[in-house]
Amino acid sequence: MNTIPAIRRWLETAFTEPPFLLNEQYFFDKRNRQFFSIFITDYFLCDPASGEGITDMPYSPEELAVLKERMDRLEEKSADLLYVPRLTVAQRTDMIRLFLNEQGLPGDEELDNITKAVNGRSNLDVGAALLPEMRAGWQRFSNNYLHQVIDAFCTHHHIDLASCSVWTDEKAISIQLNTRN
């Protein structure tokens, strides 16, 4: 079982992934009390025709069966699977505005500059858009903010992180597609 700090880090990643990025989606399985993600490449791996001949399979046969079963349940819109949402661009903008207000900055010009740099295409990496003396404060603020978002999500869905785990969080694969045939 993962530690609560490790699960929180996983959830921070899930919530701060760019909202328009489609390569990975995050979920919670109520039956197993497990957080898990599905990479876009996982769909190829679970398709018997596409998955044949992959030599660097990131999953054991048992893990692949669990993944396929969860994908089937997602397709059926199972109530036991919760989507872990990403912060929207509006939520990110509000978060930055709160931070700037906390810093005593008027906000509009700074907010415009930062939101142009952080428009949903990054994982809330606004450090480069801030003055150097503000970066540590942003890190503390964003960590606290994200912990509140995580706590609200868990409270709303009756999730006790102490009884949860993250499923196969150390996986990666790349697939080369041959389009010549």
PDB file of N, CA and C in Angstrom, residues 29-130:
ATOM      1  N   ASP A  29     -10.925   3.714  -8.340  1.00  0.00           N
ATOM      2  CA  ASP A  29     -11.756   2.516  -8.351  1.00  0.00           C
ATOM      3  C   ASP A  29     -12.251   2.278  -6.929  1.00  0.00           C
ATOM      4  N   LYS A  30     -13.536   2.491  -6.711  1.00  0.00           N
ATOM      5  CA  LYS A  30     -14.118   2.347  -5.371  1.00  0.00           C
ATOM      6  C   LYS A  30     -14.040   0.897  -4.874  1.00  0.00           C
ATOM      7  N   ARG A  31     -14.157  -0.060  -5.777  1.00  0.00           N
ATOM      8  CA  ARG A  31     -14.140  -1.469  -5.373  1.00  0.00           C
ATOM      9  C   ARG A  31     -12.802  -1.863  -4.764  1.00  0.00           C
ATOM     10  N   ASN A  32     -11.721  -1.443  -5.415  1.00  0.00           N
ATOM     11  CA  ASN A  32     -10.375  -1.810  -4.966  1.00  0.00           C
ATOM     12  C   ASN A  32      -9.725  -0.735  -4.120  1.00  0.00           C
ATOM     13  N   ARG A  33     -10.387   0.423  -4.011  1.00  0.00           N
ATOM     14  CA  ARG A  33      -9.838   1.574  -3.293  1.00  0.00           C
ATOM     15  C   ARG A  33      -8.466   1.934  -3.871  1.00  0.00           C
ATOM     16  N   GLN A  34      -8.413   1.950  -5.203  1.00  0.00           N
ATOM     17  CA  GLN A  34      -7.158   2.247  -5.891  1.00  0.00           C
ATOM     18  C   GLN A  34      -7.329   3.406  -6.867  1.00  0.00           C
ATOM     19  N   PHE A  35      -6.344   4.279  -6.835  1.00  0.00           N
ATOM     20  CA  PHE A  35      -6.225   5.299  -7.861  1.00  0.00           C
ATOM     21  C   PHE A  35      -5.447   4.665  -9.007  1.00  0.00           C
ATOM     22  N   PHE A  36      -5.830   5.003 -10.224  1.00  0.00           N
ATOM     23  CA  PHE A  36      -5.114   4.465 -11.380  1.00  0.00           C
ATOM     24  C   PHE A  36      -5.246   5.446 -12.538  1.00  0.00           C
ATOM     25  N   SER A  37      -4.368   5.283 -13.491  1.00  0.00           N
ATOM     26  CA  SER A  37      -4.452   6.103 -14.694  1.00  0.00           C
ATOM     27  C   SER A  37      -4.440   5.192 -15.899  1.00  0.00           C
ATOM     28  N   ILE A  38      -4.968   5.718 -16.975  1.00  0.00           N
ATOM     29  CA  ILE A  38      -4.956   5.001 -18.248  1.00  0.00           C
ATOM     30  C   ILE A  38      -4.270   5.902 -19.261  1.00  0.00           C
ATOM     31  N   PHE A  39      -3.191   5.378 -19.827  1.00  0.00           N
ATOM     32  CA  PHE A  39      -2.489   6.075 -20.898  1.00  0.00           C
ATOM     33  C   PHE A  39      -3.190   5.772 -22.212  1.00  0.00           C
ATOM     34  N   ILE A  40      -3.081   6.648 -23.148  1.00  0.00           N
ATOM     35  CA  ILE A  40      -3.696   6.418 -24.450  1.00  0.00           C
ATOM     36  C   ILE A  40      -3.139   5.144 -25.084  1.00  0.00           C
ATOM     37  N   THR A  41      -1.878   4.856 -24.835  1.00  0.00           N
ATOM     38  CA  THR A  41      -1.263   3.644 -25.388  1.00  0.00           C
ATOM     39  C   THR A  41      -1.833   2.377 -24.756  1.00  0.00           C
ATOM     40  N   ASP A  42      -2.443   2.486 -23.567  1.00  0.00           N
ATOM     41  CA  ASP A  42      -3.031   1.313 -22.918  1.00  0.00           C
ATOM     42  C   ASP A  42      -4.158   0.715 -23.754  1.00  0.00           C
ATOM     43  N   TYR A  43      -4.848   1.554 -24.514  1.00  0.00           N
ATOM     44  CA  TYR A  43      -5.916   1.041 -25.368  1.00  0.00           C
ATOM     45  C   TYR A  43      -5.360   0.116 -26.445  1.00  0.00           C
ATOM     46  N   PHE A  44      -4.175   0.432 -26.954  1.00  0.00           N
ATOM     47  CA  PHE A  44      -3.533  -0.443 -27.932  1.00  0.00           C
ATOM     48  C   PHE A  44      -3.113  -1.755 -27.273  1.00  0.00           C
ATOM     49  N   LEU A  45      -2.604  -1.653 -26.063  1.00  0.00           N
ATOM     50  CA  LEU A  45      -2.129  -2.845 -25.368  1.00  0.00           C
ATOM     51  C   LEU A  45      -3.263  -3.814 -25.042  1.00  0.00           C
ATOM     52  N   CYS A  46      -4.448  -3.283 -24.797  1.00  0.00           N
ATOM     53  CA  CYS A  46      -5.590  -4.131 -24.443  1.00  0.00           C
ATOM     54  C   CYS A  46      -6.338  -4.656 -25.660  1.00  0.00           C
ATOM     55  N   ASP A  47      -5.996  -4.160 -26.820  1.00  0.00           N
ATOM     56  CA  ASP A  47      -6.606  -4.652 -28.054  1.00  0.00           C
ATOM     57  C   ASP A  47      -5.768  -5.832 -28.540  1.00  0.00           C
ATOM     58  N   PRO A  48      -6.356  -7.031 -28.576  1.00  0.00           N
ATOM     59  CA  PRO A  48      -5.561  -8.206 -28.957  1.00  0.00           C
ATOM     60  C   PRO A  48      -4.849  -8.049 -30.303  1.00  0.00           C
ATOM     61  N   ALA A  49      -5.482  -7.407 -31.254  1.00  0.00           N
ATOM     62  CA  ALA A  49      -4.857  -7.242 -32.571  1.00  0.00           C
ATOM     63  C   ALA A  49      -3.681  -6.273 -32.530  1.00  0.00           C
ATOM     64  N   SER A  50      -3.822  -5.205 -31.735  1.00  0.00           N
ATOM     65  CA  SER A  50      -2.756  -4.199 -31.665  1.00  0.00           C
ATOM     66  C   SER A  50      -1.633  -4.600 -30.721  1.00  0.00           C
ATOM     67  N   GLY A  51      -1.961  -5.345 -29.674  1.00  0.00           N
ATOM     68  CA  GLY A  51      -0.985  -5.667 -28.638  1.00  0.00           C
ATOM     69  C   GLY A  51      -0.049  -6.806 -28.970  1.00  0.00           C
ATOM     70  N   GLU A  52      -0.331  -7.520 -30.042  1.00  0.00           N
ATOM     71  CA  GLU A  52       0.524  -8.651 -30.408  1.00  0.00           C
ATOM     72  C   GLU A  52       1.922  -8.183 -30.779  1.00  0.00           C
ATOM     73  N   GLY A  53       2.892  -8.895 -30.319  1.00  0.00           N
ATOM     74  CA  GLY A  53       4.265  -8.628 -30.710  1.00  0.00           C
ATOM     75  C   GLY A  53       4.944  -7.501 -29.964  1.00  0.00           C
ATOM     76  N   ILE A  54       4.296  -6.936 -28.959  1.00  0.00           N
ATOM     77  CA  ILE A  54       4.952  -5.886 -28.173  1.00  0.00           C
ATOM     78  C   ILE A  54       5.926  -6.575 -27.229  1.00  0.00           C
ATOM     79  N   THR A  55       7.197  -6.251 -27.366  1.00  0.00           N
ATOM     80  CA  THR A  55       8.222  -6.929 -26.578  1.00  0.00           C
ATOM     81  C   THR A  55       8.460  -6.274 -25.228  1.00  0.00           C
ATOM     82  N   ASP A  56       8.219  -4.987 -25.109  1.00  0.00           N
ATOM     83  CA  ASP A  56       8.457  -4.278 -23.855  1.00  0.00           C
ATOM     84  C   ASP A  56       7.136  -3.983 -23.141  1.00  0.00           C
ATOM     85  N   MET A  57       6.336  -5.024 -22.937  1.00  0.00           N
ATOM     86  CA  MET A  57       5.040  -4.864 -22.295  1.00  0.00           C
ATOM     87  C   MET A  57       5.242  -4.349 -20.869  1.00  0.00           C
ATOM     88  N   PRO A  58       4.620  -3.211 -20.518  1.00  0.00           N
ATOM     89  CA  PRO A  58       4.815  -2.658 -19.177  1.00  0.00           C
ATOM     90  C   PRO A  58       3.968  -3.359 -18.107  1.00  0.00           C
ATOM     91  N   TYR A  59       3.087  -4.254 -18.521  1.00  0.00           N
ATOM     92  CA  TYR A  59       2.188  -4.922 -17.591  1.00  0.00           C
ATOM     93  C   TYR A  59       2.406  -6.421 -17.606  1.00  0.00           C
ATOM     94  N   SER A  60       2.201  -7.020 -16.447  1.00  0.00           N
ATOM     95  CA  SER A  60       2.152  -8.473 -16.373  1.00  0.00           C
ATOM     96  C   SER A  60       0.808  -8.899 -16.961  1.00  0.00           C
ATOM     97  N   PRO A  61       0.624 -10.175 -17.283  1.00  0.00           N
ATOM     98  CA  PRO A  61      -0.688 -10.618 -17.778  1.00  0.00           C
ATOM     99  C   PRO A  61      -1.822 -10.310 -16.783  1.00  0.00           C
ATOM    100  N   GLU A  62      -1.542 -10.414 -15.492  1.00  0.00           N
ATOM    101  CA  GLU A  62      -2.556 -10.126 -14.470  1.00  0.00           C
ATOM    102  C   GLU A  62      -2.920  -8.639 -14.470  1.00  0.00           C
ATOM    103  N   GLU A  63      -1.900  -7.770 -14.570  1.00  0.00           N
ATOM    104  CA  GLU A  63      -2.142  -6.321 -14.607  1.00  0.00           C
ATOM    105  C   GLU A  63      -2.908  -5.938 -15.865  1.00  0.00           C
ATOM    106  N   LEU A  64      -2.571  -6.556 -16.976  1.00  0.00           N
ATOM    107  CA  LEU A  64      -3.265  -6.275 -18.225  1.00  0.00           C
ATOM    108  C   LEU A  64      -4.741  -6.672 -18.123  1.00  0.00           C
ATOM    109  N   ALA A  65      -5.021  -7.771 -17.445  1.00  0.00           N
ATOM    110  CA  ALA A  65      -6.415  -8.204 -17.252  1.00  0.00           C
ATOM    111  C   ALA A  65      -7.173  -7.194 -16.392  1.00  0.00           C
ATOM    112  N   VAL A  66      -6.527  -6.682 -15.338  1.00  0.00           N
ATOM    113  CA  VAL A  66      -7.159  -5.660 -14.483  1.00  0.00           C
ATOM    114  C   VAL A  66      -7.420  -4.400 -15.302  1.00  0.00           C
ATOM    115  N   LEU A  67      -6.440  -3.981 -16.083  1.00  0.00           N
ATOM    116  CA  LEU A  67      -6.586  -2.790 -16.912  1.00  0.00           C
ATOM    117  C   LEU A  67      -7.738  -2.952 -17.901  1.00  0.00           C
ATOM    118  N   LYS A  68      -7.802  -4.073 -18.580  1.00  0.00           N
ATOM    119  CA  LYS A  68      -8.870  -4.338 -19.550  1.00  0.00           C
ATOM    120  C   LYS A  68     -10.227  -4.327 -18.855  1.00  0.00           C
ATOM    121  N   GLU A  69     -10.306  -4.941 -17.679  1.00  0.00           N
ATOM    122  CA  GLU A  69     -11.563  -4.981 -16.933  1.00  0.00           C
ATOM    123  C   GLU A  69     -11.999  -3.574 -16.544  1.00  0.00           C
ATOM    124  N   ARG A  70     -11.068  -2.728 -16.139  1.00  0.00           N
ATOM    125  CA  ARG A  70     -11.400  -1.348 -15.782  1.00  0.00           C
ATOM    126  C   ARG A  70     -11.825  -0.555 -17.016  1.00  0.00           C
ATOM    127  N   MET A  71     -11.162  -0.770 -18.121  1.00  0.00           N
ATOM    128  CA  MET A  71     -11.560  -0.085 -19.355  1.00  0.00           C
ATOM    129  C   MET A  71     -12.979  -0.492 -19.762  1.00  0.00           C
ATOM    130  N   ASP A  72     -13.283  -1.765 -19.609  1.00  0.00           N
ATOM    131  CA  ASP A  72     -14.639  -2.230 -19.915  1.00  0.00           C
ATOM    132  C   ASP A  72     -15.650  -1.568 -18.983  1.00  0.00           C
ATOM    133  N   ARG A  73     -15.322  -1.463 -17.711  1.00  0.00           N
ATOM    134  CA  ARG A  73     -16.218  -0.818 -16.746  1.00  0.00           C
ATOM    135  C   ARG A  73     -16.386   0.670 -17.064  1.00  0.00           C
ATOM    136  N   LEU A  74     -15.314   1.314 -17.500  1.00  0.00           N
ATOM    137  CA  LEU A  74     -15.423   2.722 -17.910  1.00  0.00           C
ATOM    138  C   LEU A  74     -16.366   2.852 -19.101  1.00  0.00           C
ATOM    139  N   GLU A  75     -16.236   1.945 -20.044  1.00  0.00           N
ATOM    140  CA  GLU A  75     -17.109   1.943 -21.215  1.00  0.00           C
ATOM    141  C   GLU A  75     -18.577   1.787 -20.807  1.00  0.00           C
ATOM    142  N   GLU A  76     -18.804   0.981 -19.770  1.00  0.00           N
ATOM    143  CA  GLU A  76     -20.167   0.748 -19.267  1.00  0.00           C
ATOM    144  C   GLU A  76     -20.631   1.851 -18.314  1.00  0.00           C
ATOM    145  N   LYS A  77     -19.765   2.826 -18.070  1.00  0.00           N
ATOM    146  CA  LYS A  77     -20.058   3.941 -17.158  1.00  0.00           C
ATOM    147  C   LYS A  77     -20.360   3.461 -15.740  1.00  0.00           C
ATOM    148  N   SER A  78     -19.520   2.564 -15.255  1.00  0.00           N
ATOM    149  CA  SER A  78     -19.667   2.007 -13.915  1.00  0.00           C
ATOM    150  C   SER A  78     -19.604   3.105 -12.855  1.00  0.00           C
ATOM    151  N   ALA A  79     -20.525   3.073 -11.925  1.00  0.00           N
ATOM    152  CA  ALA A  79     -20.551   4.054 -10.830  1.00  0.00           C
ATOM    153  C   ALA A  79     -19.411   3.828  -9.844  1.00  0.00           C
ATOM    154  N   ASP A  80     -18.757   2.680  -9.931  1.00  0.00           N
ATOM    155  CA  ASP A  80     -17.633   2.377  -9.041  1.00  0.00           C
ATOM    156  C   ASP A  80     -16.325   3.013  -9.483  1.00  0.00           C
ATOM    157  N   LEU A  81     -16.323   3.637 -10.650  1.00  0.00           N
ATOM    158  CA  LEU A  81     -15.121   4.300 -11.154  1.00  0.00           C
ATOM    159  C   LEU A  81     -15.363   5.799 -11.191  1.00  0.00           C
ATOM    160  N   LEU A  82     -14.522   6.533 -10.486  1.00  0.00           N
ATOM    161  CA  LEU A  82     -14.624   7.990 -10.440  1.00  0.00           C
ATOM    162  C   LEU A  82     -13.522   8.603 -11.290  1.00  0.00           C
ATOM    163  N   TYR A  83     -13.889   9.573 -12.084  1.00  0.00           N
ATOM    164  CA  TYR A  83     -12.912  10.348 -12.839  1.00  0.00           C
ATOM    165  C   TYR A  83     -12.290  11.366 -11.890  1.00  0.00           C
ATOM    166  N   VAL A  84     -10.977  11.455 -11.887  1.00  0.00           N
ATOM    167  CA  VAL A  84     -10.281  12.478 -11.108  1.00  0.00           C
ATOM    168  C   VAL A  84     -10.093  13.671 -12.040  1.00  0.00           C
ATOM    169  N   PRO A  85     -10.811  14.767 -11.772  1.00  0.00           N
ATOM    170  CA  PRO A  85     -10.783  15.896 -12.712  1.00  0.00           C
ATOM    171  C   PRO A  85      -9.498  16.711 -12.608  1.00  0.00           C
ATOM    172  N   ARG A  86      -9.178  17.364 -13.695  1.00  0.00           N
ATOM    173  CA  ARG A  86      -8.053  18.294 -13.711  1.00  0.00           C
ATOM    174  C   ARG A  86      -8.578  19.684 -13.399  1.00  0.00           C
ATOM    175  N   LEU A  87      -7.730  20.512 -12.856  1.00  0.00           N
ATOM    176  CA  LEU A  87      -8.131  21.904 -12.665  1.00  0.00           C
ATOM    177  C   LEU A  87      -8.372  22.531 -14.031  1.00  0.00           C
ATOM    178  N   THR A  88      -9.476  23.238 -14.154  1.00  0.00           N
ATOM    179  CA  THR A  88      -9.784  23.918 -15.413  1.00  0.00           C
ATOM    180  C   THR A  88      -8.915  25.169 -15.538  1.00  0.00           C
ATOM    181  N   VAL A  89      -8.916  25.756 -16.713  1.00  0.00           N
ATOM    182  CA  VAL A  89      -8.180  27.013 -16.920  1.00  0.00           C
ATOM    183  C   VAL A  89      -8.737  28.087 -15.982  1.00  0.00           C
ATOM    184  N   ALA A  90     -10.054  28.134 -15.813  1.00  0.00           N
ATOM    185  CA  ALA A  90     -10.668  29.124 -14.914  1.00  0.00           C
ATOM    186  C   ALA A  90     -10.229  28.896 -13.467  1.00  0.00           C
ATOM    187  N   GLN A  91     -10.171  27.648 -13.035  1.00  0.00           N
ATOM    188  CA  GLN A  91      -9.713  27.357 -11.671  1.00  0.00           C
ATOM    189  C   GLN A  91      -8.246  27.741 -11.499  1.00  0.00           C
ATOM    190  N   ARG A  92      -7.450  27.501 -12.495  1.00  0.00           N
ATOM    191  CA  ARG A  92      -6.027  27.861 -12.445  1.00  0.00           C
ATOM    192  C   ARG A  92      -5.879  29.380 -12.366  1.00  0.00           C
ATOM    193  N   THR A  93      -6.671  30.091 -13.158  1.00  0.00           N
ATOM    194  CA  THR A  93      -6.629  31.552 -13.145  1.00  0.00           C
ATOM    195  C   THR A  93      -7.045  32.077 -11.775  1.00  0.00           C
ATOM    196  N   ASP A  94      -8.112  31.511 -11.215  1.00  0.00           N
ATOM    197  CA  ASP A  94      -8.554  31.917  -9.873  1.00  0.00           C
ATOM    198  C   ASP A  94      -7.480  31.650  -8.832  1.00  0.00           C
ATOM    199  N   MET A  95      -6.821  30.534  -8.958  1.00  0.00           N
ATOM    200  CA  MET A  95      -5.749  30.180  -8.029  1.00  0.00           C
ATOM    201  C   MET A  95      -4.619  31.208  -8.092  1.00  0.00           C
ATOM    202  N   ILE A  96      -4.220  31.560  -9.294  1.00  0.00           N
ATOM    203  CA  ILE A  96      -3.146  32.546  -9.475  1.00  0.00           C
ATOM    204  C   ILE A  96      -3.589  33.907  -8.939  1.00  0.00           C
ATOM    205  N   ARG A  97      -4.842  34.271  -9.200  1.00  0.00           N
ATOM    206  CA  ARG A  97      -5.381  35.542  -8.705  1.00  0.00           C
ATOM    207  C   ARG A  97      -5.344  35.575  -7.160  1.00  0.00           C
ATOM    208  N   LEU A  98      -5.736  34.480  -6.529  1.00  0.00           N
ATOM    209  CA  LEU A  98      -5.684  34.409  -5.058  1.00  0.00           C
ATOM    210  C   LEU A  98      -4.261  34.603  -4.554  1.00  0.00           C
ATOM    211  N   PHE A  99      -3.309  33.962  -5.213  1.00  0.00           N
ATOM    212  CA  PHE A  99      -1.912  34.101  -4.804  1.00  0.00           C
ATOM    213  C   PHE A  99      -1.443  35.544  -4.947  1.00  0.00           C
ATOM    214  N   LEU A 100      -1.745  36.161  -6.089  1.00  0.00           N
ATOM    215  CA  LEU A 100      -1.315  37.544  -6.304  1.00  0.00           C
ATOM    216  C   LEU A 100      -1.958  38.480  -5.286  1.00  0.00           C
ATOM    217  N   ASN A 101      -3.225  38.260  -4.976  1.00  0.00           N
ATOM    218  CA  ASN A 101      -3.897  39.066  -3.948  1.00  0.00           C
ATOM    219  C   ASN A 101      -3.228  38.882  -2.594  1.00  0.00           C
ATOM    220  N   GLU A 102      -2.849  37.649  -2.296  1.00  0.00           N
ATOM    221  CA  GLU A 102      -2.168  37.357  -1.030  1.00  0.00           C
ATOM    222  C   GLU A 102      -0.820  38.076  -0.957  1.00  0.00           C
ATOM    223  N   GLN A 103      -0.199  38.267  -2.109  1.00  0.00           N
ATOM    224  CA  GLN A 103       1.090  38.958  -2.175  1.00  0.00           C
ATOM    225  C   GLN A 103       0.935  40.476  -2.157  1.00  0.00           C
ATOM    226  N   GLY A 104      -0.317  40.946  -2.187  1.00  0.00           N
ATOM    227  CA  GLY A 104      -0.578  42.376  -2.175  1.00  0.00           C
ATOM    228  C   GLY A 104      -0.377  43.045  -3.521  1.00  0.00           C
ATOM    229  N   LEU A 105      -0.374  42.259  -4.585  1.00  0.00           N
ATOM    230  CA  LEU A 105      -0.215  42.820  -5.926  1.00  0.00           C
ATOM    231  C   LEU A 105      -1.591  43.136  -6.495  1.00  0.00           C
ATOM    232  N   PRO A 106      -1.679  44.202  -7.275  1.00  0.00           N
ATOM    233  CA  PRO A 106      -2.985  44.569  -7.824  1.00  0.00           C
ATOM    234  C   PRO A 106      -3.601  43.455  -8.660  1.00  0.00           C
ATOM    235  N   GLY A 107      -2.786  42.706  -9.353  1.00  0.00           N
ATOM    236  CA  GLY A 107      -3.277  41.514  -9.988  1.00  0.00           C
ATOM    237  C   GLY A 107      -3.514  41.542 -11.474  1.00  0.00           C
ATOM    238  N   ASP A 108      -4.176  42.551 -12.034  1.00  0.00           N
ATOM    239  CA  ASP A 108      -4.604  42.461 -13.424  1.00  0.00           C
ATOM    240  C   ASP A 108      -3.443  42.295 -14.404  1.00  0.00           C
ATOM    241  N   GLU A 109      -2.454  43.161 -14.325  1.00  0.00           N
ATOM    242  CA  GLU A 109      -1.340  43.061 -15.268  1.00  0.00           C
ATOM    243  C   GLU A 109      -0.527  41.791 -15.001  1.00  0.00           C
ATOM    244  N   GLU A 110      -0.220  41.544 -13.733  1.00  0.00           N
ATOM    245  CA  GLU A 110       0.529  40.340 -13.380  1.00  0.00           C
ATOM    246  C   GLU A 110      -0.249  39.087 -13.766  1.00  0.00           C
ATOM    247  N   LEU A 111      -1.557  39.109 -13.463  1.00  0.00           N
ATOM    248  CA  LEU A 111      -2.398  37.963 -13.791  1.00  0.00           C
ATOM    249  C   LEU A 111      -2.416  37.720 -15.294  1.00  0.00           C
ATOM    250  N   ASP A 112      -2.553  38.787 -16.071  1.00  0.00           N
ATOM    251  CA  ASP A 112      -2.561  38.640 -17.530  1.00  0.00           C
ATOM    252  C   ASP A 112      -1.255  38.026 -18.015  1.00  0.00           C
ATOM    253  N   ASN A 113      -0.131  38.507 -17.498  1.00  0.00           N
ATOM    254  CA  ASN A 113       1.168  37.979 -17.920  1.00  0.00           C
ATOM    255  C   ASN A 113       1.316  36.513 -17.548  1.00  0.00           C
ATOM    256  N   ILE A 114       0.899  36.165 -16.343  1.00  0.00           N
ATOM    257  CA  ILE A 114       1.061  34.789 -15.889  1.00  0.00           C
ATOM    258  C   ILE A 114       0.087  33.866 -16.609  1.00  0.00           C
ATOM    259  N   THR A 115      -1.164  34.281 -16.745  1.00  0.00           N
ATOM    260  CA  THR A 115      -2.132  33.399 -17.391  1.00  0.00           C
ATOM    261  C   THR A 115      -1.850  33.216 -18.873  1.00  0.00           C
ATOM    262  N   LYS A 116      -1.174  34.163 -19.489  1.00  0.00           N
ATOM    263  CA  LYS A 116      -0.755  33.951 -20.874  1.00  0.00           C
ATOM    264  C   LYS A 116       0.292  32.848 -20.929  1.00  0.00           C
ATOM    265  N   ALA A 117       1.147  32.811 -19.916  1.00  0.00           N
ATOM    266  CA  ALA A 117       2.173  31.777 -19.847  1.00  0.00           C
ATOM    267  C   ALA A 117       1.585  30.449 -19.380  1.00  0.00           C
ATOM    268  N   VAL A 118       0.574  30.496 -18.533  1.00  0.00           N
ATOM    269  CA  VAL A 118      -0.026  29.292 -17.966  1.00  0.00           C
ATOM    270  C   VAL A 118      -1.499  29.282 -18.358  1.00  0.00           C
ATOM    271  N   ASN A 119      -1.761  28.786 -19.538  1.00  0.00           N
ATOM    272  CA  ASN A 119      -3.124  28.818 -20.065  1.00  0.00           C
ATOM    273  C   ASN A 119      -3.731  27.428 -20.175  1.00  0.00           C
ATOM    274  N   GLY A 120      -3.295  26.541 -19.304  1.00  0.00           N
ATOM    275  CA  GLY A 120      -3.819  25.186 -19.340  1.00  0.00           C
ATOM    276  C   GLY A 120      -2.937  24.221 -20.097  1.00  0.00           C
ATOM    277  N   ARG A 121      -1.804  24.698 -20.578  1.00  0.00           N
ATOM    278  CA  ARG A 121      -0.904  23.813 -21.319  1.00  0.00           C
ATOM    279  C   ARG A 121       0.233  23.281 -20.471  1.00  0.00           C
ATOM    280  N   SER A 122       0.249  23.631 -19.188  1.00  0.00           N
ATOM    281  CA  SER A 122       1.320  23.143 -18.321  1.00  0.00           C
ATOM    282  C   SER A 122       0.733  22.684 -17.002  1.00  0.00           C
ATOM    283  N   ASN A 123       1.576  22.097 -16.170  1.00  0.00           N
ATOM    284  CA  ASN A 123       1.169  21.603 -14.864  1.00  0.00           C
ATOM    285  C   ASN A 123       1.284  22.690 -13.809  1.00  0.00           C
ATOM    286  N   LEU A 124       0.714  23.833 -14.044  1.00  0.00           N
ATOM    287  CA  LEU A 124       0.749  24.960 -13.100  1.00  0.00           C
ATOM    288  C   LEU A 124       2.170  25.390 -12.793  1.00  0.00           C
ATOM    289  N   ASP A 125       3.023  25.349 -13.777  1.00  0.00           N
ATOM    290  CA  ASP A 125       4.414  25.751 -13.604  1.00  0.00           C
ATOM    291  C   ASP A 125       4.532  27.243 -13.881  1.00  0.00           C
ATOM    292  N   VAL A 126       4.176  28.053 -12.887  1.00  0.00           N
ATOM    293  CA  VAL A 126       4.187  29.503 -13.080  1.00  0.00           C
ATOM    294  C   VAL A 126       5.449  30.158 -12.531  1.00  0.00           C
ATOM    295  N   GLY A 127       6.334  29.374 -11.962  1.00  0.00           N
ATOM    296  CA  GLY A 127       7.525  29.930 -11.342  1.00  0.00           C
ATOM    297  C   GLY A 127       8.311  30.868 -12.232  1.00  0.00           C
ATOM    298  N   ALA A 128       8.477  30.501 -13.500  1.00  0.00           N
ATOM    299  CA  ALA A 128       9.256  31.325 -14.417  1.00  0.00           C
ATOM    300  C   ALA A 128       8.575  32.663 -14.702  1.00  0.00           C
ATOM    301  N   ALA A 129       7.256  32.727 -14.546  1.00  0.00           N
ATOM    302  CA  ALA A 129       6.526  33.963 -14.814  1.00  0.00           C
ATOM    303  C   ALA A 129       6.494  34.891 -13.600  1.00  0.00           C
ATOM    304  N   LEU A 130       6.979  34.406 -12.467  1.00  0.00           N
ATOM    305  CA  LEU A 130       6.964  35.195 -11.233  1.00  0.00           C
ATOM    306  C   LEU A 130       8.332  35.806 -10.967  1.00  0.00           C
TER     307      LEU A 130
END
